[in-house]
Short mmCIF file of C-alpha atoms in Angstrom, two decimals:
data_model
loop_
_atom_site.label_atom_id
_atom_site.label_comp_id
_atom_site.label_asym_id
_atom_site.label_seq_id
_atom_site.Cartn_x
_atom_site.Cartn_y
_atom_site.Cartn_z
CA MET A 192 11.71 -138.19 129.91
CA VAL A 193 12.41 -140.01 133.14
CA ILE A 194 11.77 -143.56 133.69
CA LEU A 195 11.68 -145.03 137.18
CA ASN A 196 11.44 -148.63 138.46
CA ASP A 197 8.00 -149.56 139.75
CA MET A 198 8.43 -149.17 143.55
CA GLY A 199 5.07 -150.57 144.22
CA GLN A 200 6.05 -154.14 145.06
CA GLU A 201 8.92 -153.18 147.49
CA THR A 202 7.72 -150.03 149.04
CA THR A 203 5.10 -149.26 151.55
CA PHE A 204 3.19 -145.96 150.71
CA CYS A 205 2.00 -144.18 153.81
CA ASN A 206 -1.44 -142.89 154.45
CA TYR A 207 -3.26 -141.39 157.51
CA LYS A 208 -3.30 -144.61 159.39
CA THR A 209 0.23 -145.44 159.05
CA GLY A 210 2.04 -145.49 162.39
CA LEU A 211 5.61 -144.30 162.24
CA THR A 212 8.39 -145.28 164.70
CA LYS A 213 10.30 -142.52 166.39
CA ALA A 214 13.27 -143.43 164.16
CA GLN A 215 11.24 -142.75 160.97
CA PHE A 216 9.70 -139.49 162.27
CA ALA A 217 13.32 -138.47 162.93
CA GLU A 218 14.43 -139.46 159.42
CA GLN A 219 11.68 -137.10 158.03
CA ILE A 220 13.21 -134.17 160.05
CA GLN A 221 16.65 -135.14 158.84
CA MET A 222 15.63 -135.23 155.39
CA LEU A 223 13.88 -131.90 155.28
CA ALA A 224 17.01 -130.46 157.06
CA LYS A 225 19.22 -131.54 154.34
CA LEU A 226 16.78 -130.17 151.54
CA HIS A 227 16.43 -126.80 153.51
CA SER A 228 20.17 -126.40 154.24
CA GLN A 229 21.19 -127.14 150.63
CA TYR A 230 18.95 -124.57 149.01
CA TYR A 231 19.01 -121.90 151.81
CA GLN A 232 19.08 -118.54 150.10
CA SER A 233 20.38 -120.27 146.87
CA GLN A 234 22.11 -118.37 144.01
CA HIS A 235 21.35 -121.15 141.70
CA PRO A 236 19.41 -119.58 138.48
CA ASP A 237 16.73 -122.25 138.61
CA PHE A 238 15.94 -121.31 142.10
CA GLU A 239 14.33 -118.03 140.95
CA ARG A 240 12.00 -119.95 138.66
CA LEU A 241 10.27 -121.63 141.61
CA LEU A 242 7.08 -120.18 142.46
CA ILE A 243 6.92 -118.40 145.79
CA TYR A 244 4.98 -119.97 148.55
CA LYS A 245 3.08 -116.63 148.99
CA ASP A 246 2.08 -116.52 145.29
CA ARG A 247 0.69 -120.09 145.45
CA ILE A 248 -1.68 -119.20 148.34
CA SER A 249 -2.50 -116.08 146.30
CA ASN A 250 -3.53 -118.30 143.54
CA LEU A 251 -5.72 -120.26 145.95
CA ILE A 252 -7.26 -117.00 147.34
CA GLU A 253 -8.51 -116.02 143.65
CA VAL A 254 -10.49 -119.44 143.68
CA GLY A 255 -12.09 -119.11 147.12
CA LEU A 256 -9.52 -120.08 149.51
CA GLU A 257 -11.12 -118.13 152.32
CA THR A 258 -14.62 -119.52 152.02
CA MET A 259 -13.36 -123.11 151.68
CA CYS A 260 -11.19 -122.75 154.84
CA VAL A 261 -13.76 -121.38 156.83
CA ASN A 262 -16.46 -123.87 156.02
CA GLY A 263 -13.70 -126.72 156.35
CA PHE A 264 -12.88 -125.44 159.89
CA ARG A 265 -16.40 -125.37 160.87
CA ALA A 266 -16.94 -128.76 159.31
CA ALA A 267 -14.35 -130.32 161.38
CA LYS A 268 -15.49 -129.09 164.80
CA SER A 269 -15.62 -132.49 166.23
CA VAL A 270 -11.91 -132.98 165.88
CA ILE A 271 -10.73 -129.33 166.92
CA PRO A 272 -9.99 -128.58 170.65
CA PRO A 273 -12.95 -126.50 171.87
CA ARG A 274 -10.56 -123.88 173.12
CA LEU A 275 -9.16 -123.26 169.68
CA PHE A 276 -12.64 -123.67 167.88
CA ALA A 277 -13.97 -120.88 169.95
CA ARG A 278 -11.43 -118.62 168.33
CA GLN A 279 -12.69 -119.52 164.82
CA ASN A 280 -12.67 -115.90 163.73
CA GLU A 281 -9.15 -115.23 164.34
CA ILE A 282 -8.08 -118.27 162.10
CA TRP A 283 -8.28 -116.85 158.60
CA PRO A 284 -6.71 -113.28 159.67
CA CYS A 285 -3.88 -115.29 161.24
CA THR A 286 -3.49 -117.48 158.16
CA LEU A 287 -2.85 -114.42 156.10
CA LYS A 288 -0.35 -113.08 158.63
CA SER A 289 1.26 -116.50 158.35
CA VAL A 290 1.67 -116.20 154.57
CA GLU A 291 2.96 -112.69 154.83
CA ARG A 292 5.58 -113.72 157.53
CA ASN A 293 6.77 -116.47 155.36
CA ALA A 294 7.43 -114.19 152.63
CA ALA A 295 9.44 -111.85 154.80
CA LEU A 296 11.87 -114.78 155.84
CA PRO A 297 14.88 -116.01 153.92
CA ALA A 298 13.77 -118.65 151.32
CA THR A 299 14.70 -121.98 150.62
CA VAL A 300 13.25 -125.01 148.62
CA VAL A 301 10.22 -126.21 150.51
CA HIS A 302 8.16 -129.26 149.46
CA GLY A 303 5.08 -127.68 150.57
CA ASP A 304 2.92 -130.71 151.07
CA VAL A 305 4.55 -133.00 153.55
CA HIS A 306 1.65 -134.65 155.08
CA LEU A 307 2.07 -138.51 155.91
CA GLY A 308 0.27 -139.45 152.66
CA ASN A 309 3.21 -138.13 150.55
CA TRP A 310 5.82 -140.27 152.06
CA TYR A 311 6.86 -143.89 151.74
CA ILE A 312 8.73 -146.44 153.48
CA THR A 313 11.55 -148.55 151.75
CA PRO A 314 11.95 -152.20 152.37
CA TYR A 315 14.72 -151.33 154.70
CA GLY A 316 12.51 -149.14 156.92
CA HIS A 317 13.75 -145.89 155.61
CA MET A 318 11.63 -142.89 154.79
CA GLY A 319 11.18 -141.28 151.12
CA LEU A 320 9.08 -138.29 149.96
CA THR A 321 6.85 -137.97 147.05
CA ASP A 322 4.55 -135.67 145.03
CA TRP A 323 6.88 -132.70 144.59
CA GLN A 324 4.06 -130.65 142.50
CA THR A 325 3.69 -128.04 145.09
CA VAL A 326 7.47 -127.38 145.63
CA ALA A 327 8.21 -123.61 146.19
CA ARG A 328 10.50 -120.98 147.48
CA GLY A 329 9.63 -120.29 151.23
CA HIS A 330 10.87 -120.52 154.47
CA TRP A 331 11.75 -123.62 155.96
CA SER A 332 9.24 -123.47 158.90
CA ARG A 333 6.48 -124.30 156.47
CA ASP A 334 7.52 -127.83 155.95
CA ILE A 335 8.59 -128.47 159.53
CA ALA A 336 5.15 -127.27 160.98
CA TYR A 337 3.40 -129.48 158.30
CA VAL A 338 5.44 -132.75 159.14
CA LEU A 339 5.19 -132.01 162.99
CA GLY A 340 1.43 -131.64 162.64
CA THR A 341 0.57 -134.62 160.51
CA ALA A 342 3.28 -137.37 160.78
CA VAL A 343 2.27 -138.96 163.97
CA SER A 344 -0.48 -139.10 166.45
CA ALA A 345 -0.83 -136.21 169.08
CA GLU A 346 0.35 -138.55 171.70
CA LYS A 347 3.47 -139.50 169.96
CA ARG A 348 4.13 -135.65 168.99
CA ARG A 349 4.01 -134.71 172.40
CA GLN A 350 6.57 -137.06 173.58
CA TRP A 351 9.12 -136.48 170.66
CA GLU A 352 8.58 -132.96 169.15
CA HIS A 353 11.17 -131.08 171.35
CA GLU A 354 13.72 -133.66 170.56
CA MET A 355 12.89 -133.43 166.85
CA ILE A 356 12.99 -129.69 166.66
CA GLU A 357 16.40 -129.69 168.44
CA MET A 358 17.56 -132.33 165.93
CA TYR A 359 16.22 -130.21 163.04
CA VAL A 360 18.14 -127.00 163.93
CA SER A 361 21.58 -129.13 164.58
CA GLU A 362 20.99 -130.92 161.27
CA LEU A 363 20.19 -127.69 159.40
CA ARG A 364 23.34 -126.03 160.61
CA LYS A 365 25.50 -129.26 160.05
CA HIS A 366 24.62 -129.38 156.37
CA GLY A 367 25.40 -125.74 155.71
CA GLY A 368 22.26 -123.87 156.71
CA PRO A 369 21.75 -121.00 159.08
CA SER A 370 22.45 -121.31 162.71
CA VAL A 371 18.91 -121.16 164.31
CA SER A 372 17.92 -121.23 167.90
CA VAL A 373 15.44 -123.80 169.05
CA GLU A 374 13.29 -120.84 170.30
CA GLU A 375 13.33 -119.20 166.86
CA ALA A 376 12.29 -122.53 165.11
CA TRP A 377 9.37 -123.04 167.55
CA LEU A 378 8.13 -119.55 167.14
CA GLU A 379 8.21 -119.61 163.39
CA LEU A 380 6.72 -123.11 162.80
CA ARG A 381 3.95 -122.09 165.39
CA ARG A 382 3.10 -119.18 162.95
CA GLN A 383 3.41 -121.45 159.86
CA SER A 384 0.77 -123.99 161.29
CA LEU A 385 -1.89 -121.80 160.28
CA GLY A 386 -0.94 -122.35 156.49
CA VAL A 387 -0.56 -125.95 157.14
CA LEU A 388 -4.23 -126.17 158.31
CA ALA A 389 -5.58 -124.19 155.31
CA TYR A 390 -4.41 -126.93 153.07
CA TRP A 391 -6.45 -129.22 154.83
CA THR A 392 -9.59 -127.30 155.64
CA LEU A 393 -9.92 -126.42 151.80
CA THR A 394 -9.54 -130.13 151.08
CA LEU A 395 -12.46 -131.20 153.31
CA THR A 396 -14.77 -128.54 151.72
CA PRO A 397 -13.44 -127.86 148.38
CA SER A 398 -15.44 -125.36 146.10
CA GLU A 399 -17.47 -126.87 143.13
CA ASN A 400 -14.41 -125.83 140.89
CA LEU A 401 -12.08 -128.12 142.79
CA PRO A 402 -12.13 -131.94 142.76
CA ASP A 403 -12.16 -134.01 145.94
CA MET A 404 -8.47 -134.81 146.60
CA GLN A 405 -8.70 -136.75 149.88
CA THR A 406 -11.27 -138.92 152.04
CA GLU A 407 -13.13 -137.22 154.72
CA GLU A 408 -11.52 -139.56 157.23
CA ALA A 409 -8.07 -138.58 156.19
CA CYS A 410 -9.12 -134.73 156.18
CA LEU A 411 -10.49 -135.13 159.74
CA CYS A 412 -7.50 -137.10 160.93
CA PHE A 413 -4.98 -134.42 159.83
CA ILE A 414 -7.06 -131.34 160.85
CA GLY A 415 -7.25 -132.99 164.26
CA ARG A 416 -3.63 -133.37 164.63
CA ILE A 417 -2.78 -129.92 163.10
CA CYS A 418 -5.25 -128.40 165.45
CA THR A 419 -4.40 -130.14 168.59
CA MET A 420 -0.76 -129.15 168.00
CA MET A 421 -2.05 -125.59 167.38
CA ASP A 422 -3.91 -125.67 170.72
CA ASP A 423 -1.06 -127.27 172.48
CA HIS A 424 1.19 -124.49 171.48
CA GLU A 425 -1.17 -121.60 171.79
CA VAL A 426 -0.24 -120.51 168.06
CA LEU A 427 -2.63 -117.74 167.97
CA GLY A 428 -0.54 -115.94 170.52
CA ALA A 429 2.40 -115.92 168.13
CA PHE A 430 1.18 -113.17 166.06
CA ASP A 431 1.58 -110.23 168.12
CA PHE A 432 4.02 -108.54 166.00
#
């Protein structure tokens, strides 16, 4: 049994409306770099006990993930850039390619669900991460695509994203992880953005066997941010392999 102090009186739990500063956004990136570097290709026996990210998606496919994602994408048309929405028939096939690509890359511990609602701000303004129930073995680009696509508005992301990815690869290497080029990081996180989107299109239109997990407003906010990032970086062009 683990007993924790009640953080509610001192801590601000984020939601889709929370506005982060550049320093707080950077702290998210730095925290994930430390996590990913510490467990990169880990030989610890407990590492093998973690569910593989691909298997987590496979479990969702068995309960209708494709239908939920297709329906959710269409339902979110109002927040999706028209150029991306026009290619909706490519989204699911590329999502499957994204998952396969993740499984083919070196694994680390990934949180798996790093949207803004799973972060908190301490009384001193620092960031903390909660809700570790979807932790898995997978490639680090999953988490980075996720935080980049949901943590801040599209306007802030565009201003800060290149600096953040440069920081991530530097921090990853500094803490004992692999040496990755900025170009490689961008390529892989572009590919992993499809799996990030899937988590929110399914949440917008869950099947009758799944509960409502987020408000419609939160879903549309994050889908809009993710899809705008996907459109900005032409992610569907990253699957020519």
